[in-house]
Structures are given as structure tokens and as C-alpha cells.
Coordinates of C-alpha atoms in Angstrom, one line a residue:
M2 CA 14.4 -23.9 6.6
R3 CA 11.3 -23.2 8.6
H4 CA 12.4 -25.4 11.5
S5 CA 16.1 -24.4 11.5
H6 CA 15.6 -20.7 11.0
P7 CA 12.0 -19.8 12.0
Q8 CA 12.7 -16.1 12.1
I9 CA 13.5 -16.1 8.3
G10 CA 10.2 -17.8 7.4
L11 CA 8.3 -15.5 9.7
A12 CA 10.0 -12.4 8.2
L13 CA 9.3 -13.6 4.7
R14 CA 5.6 -14.2 5.5
I15 CA 5.3 -10.7 6.9
V16 CA 7.0 -9.2 3.9
A17 CA 4.8 -11.2 1.6
A18 CA 1.7 -10.0 3.5
F19 CA 2.8 -6.4 3.0
W20 CA 3.5 -6.9 -0.6
V21 CA 0.1 -8.5 -1.3
L22 CA -1.5 -5.6 0.6
F23 CA 0.4 -3.2 -1.6
L24 CA -0.8 -5.0 -4.7
A25 CA -4.4 -4.8 -3.4
Y26 CA -3.9 -1.0 -2.9
A27 CA -2.4 -0.6 -6.4
L28 CA -5.3 -2.6 -7.9
W29 CA -7.9 -0.6 -6.0
T30 CA -6.5 2.7 -7.2
T31 CA -5.7 1.6 -10.8
G32 CA -7.8 3.4 -13.3
D33 CA -9.0 6.2 -11.0
D34 CA -7.4 8.9 -13.1
N35 CA -9.0 7.7 -16.4
R36 CA -5.7 7.7 -18.2
A37 CA -5.0 5.2 -20.9
S38 CA -3.6 1.9 -19.5
P39 CA 0.1 1.3 -20.2
E40 CA 1.0 -1.1 -22.9
I41 CA 1.5 -4.7 -21.8
T42 CA 4.9 -5.8 -23.0
T43 CA 7.0 -8.9 -22.6
Q44 CA 9.3 -7.0 -20.3
R45 CA 6.4 -5.8 -18.0
V46 CA 5.1 -9.3 -17.8
F47 CA 8.6 -10.7 -16.9
V48 CA 9.2 -8.1 -14.2
T49 CA 5.7 -8.6 -12.8
T50 CA 6.3 -12.3 -12.7
L51 CA 9.6 -11.9 -10.9
L52 CA 8.0 -9.6 -8.3
N53 CA 5.1 -12.0 -7.7
P54 CA 5.4 -13.5 -4.2
K55 CA 3.1 -16.5 -4.9
A56 CA 5.9 -19.1 -5.2
L57 CA 7.4 -17.9 -1.9
I58 CA 4.1 -18.0 -0.2
V59 CA 3.3 -21.5 -1.4
A60 CA 6.7 -22.8 -0.4
L61 CA 6.8 -21.3 3.1
V62 CA 3.1 -21.2 4.1
L63 CA 1.1 -23.9 2.3
L64 CA 3.5 -26.8 1.7
P65 CA 4.8 -28.9 4.5
Q66 CA 8.6 -28.7 5.2
T67 CA 9.5 -32.3 4.6
G68 CA 11.5 -34.3 2.2
L69 CA 10.8 -34.3 -1.6
V70 CA 9.1 -37.7 -1.7
A71 CA 6.7 -36.7 1.2
T72 CA 5.9 -33.4 -0.5
I73 CA 4.9 -34.9 -3.9
P74 CA 1.3 -35.7 -2.8
W75 CA 1.0 -32.1 -1.5
I76 CA 2.3 -30.6 -4.7
T77 CA -0.1 -32.8 -6.7
G78 CA -3.0 -31.8 -4.6
F79 CA -2.0 -28.1 -4.8
S80 CA -1.6 -28.3 -8.6
L81 CA -5.2 -29.6 -8.9
L82 CA -6.4 -26.9 -6.6
V83 CA -4.6 -24.3 -8.7
V84 CA -6.4 -25.5 -11.8
V85 CA -9.8 -25.5 -10.1
A86 CA -9.3 -22.1 -8.4
G87 CA -7.8 -20.6 -11.6
S88 CA -10.8 -21.8 -13.7
F89 CA -13.2 -20.3 -11.1
W90 CA -11.4 -16.9 -11.0
I91 CA -11.3 -16.7 -14.8
G92 CA -15.0 -17.5 -15.0
A93 CA -15.9 -15.1 -12.2
G94 CA -13.7 -12.3 -13.7
A95 CA -15.3 -12.8 -17.1
M96 CA -18.7 -12.6 -15.6
L97 CA -17.9 -9.5 -13.6
I98 CA -16.5 -7.7 -16.6
R99 CA -19.6 -8.5 -18.6
L100 CA -21.9 -7.3 -15.8
S101 CA -19.8 -4.1 -15.1
R102 CA -20.0 -3.0 -18.8
G103 CA -23.7 -2.4 -18.9
A104 CA -24.0 -0.8 -15.4
H105 CA -21.2 1.8 -15.7
M106 CA -19.2 0.0 -13.0
S107 CA -15.9 -0.5 -14.8
N108 CA -14.0 -0.4 -11.4
L109 CA -16.1 -3.2 -9.9
P110 CA -13.9 -6.2 -11.0
R111 CA -10.7 -4.5 -9.9
R112 CA -12.2 -3.4 -6.5
I113 CA -13.5 -7.0 -5.8
A114 CA -10.1 -8.4 -6.7
A115 CA -8.4 -5.8 -4.5
V116 CA -10.6 -6.8 -1.5
C117 CA -9.8 -10.5 -2.1
L118 CA -6.0 -9.6 -2.1
A119 CA -6.4 -7.6 1.1
V120 CA -8.2 -10.4 2.8
F121 CA -5.5 -12.9 1.7
S122 CA -2.8 -10.5 2.9
F123 CA -4.4 -10.3 6.4
G124 CA -4.6 -14.1 6.4
I125 CA -0.9 -14.4 5.7
A126 CA -0.1 -11.8 8.4
G127 CA -2.4 -13.6 10.8
S128 CA -0.8 -16.9 10.3
A129 CA 2.6 -15.3 10.7
L130 CA 1.5 -13.7 14.0
A131 CA 0.0 -16.9 15.2
T132 CA 3.3 -18.7 14.9
M133 CA 5.0 -15.9 16.9
L134 CA 2.6 -16.6 19.9

């Protein structure tokens, strides 16, 4: 799709960049009003999963646009990276939560995650703009 309709891929990357930036803003401002967090239900998890742009970003930005057989090594490598990165983020998040409890910095883990999302958003937007030039 990227080669036959480059405008669609570009538009989707820009939309994904804005969405991730919005998620960063929402994460940054979550908890500022000290209200109780909403209950996490199966329906909320399902809707959040549907609205998550990661699959689209991976398919359009990270994986090469080739045939299935040529893409299998890339998917395998990406799967390994997901496990390593996911383990790192789980460990880092657990450590930040433990550190923030004692120092009255309950917003610190969310703020750090929001900054990471914003940086990722700018990276997506930058790669989209680079393809335009």
C-alpha cells in the first residue's frame, strides 16, 4: 500500500502521531484533579485496545512493505524486541512506582511515560515529514 498510495500511508502516520501526542497529553493530565480513578472494566479495556494505534504504526512505519515470506524475519525480530522492551518498561514502571510512593511524587511515573509518548509522537511525525521531502 505504501508504494501504490503513498499519500494514504503518510496521512495515517500523521494521524497516528497526533493520536499518540493526544495520549501523552491525557496521560500527563490524568490524576491532576485528585478524583478517584474510573473503574477498569472489560469494556474499557476493549475500547482502549481498539483505539490503540500501535498495530497501524508497526505495519506502516516499522515493517518493510514486501511479501509475507520476506516479512517473516522482520516480524520475528520485532516480536523479540517487543518482549525485551515490554519487560524493560514493566520493570522501569514498577521501580518508578516504588520510588514515587515514598517521595510524594505520585505523578512522576505518568509524567515520564507522557514525555516518552510525546517523543515517540514527534518521531512518527518527523519520519512522515521526511518522506514528504
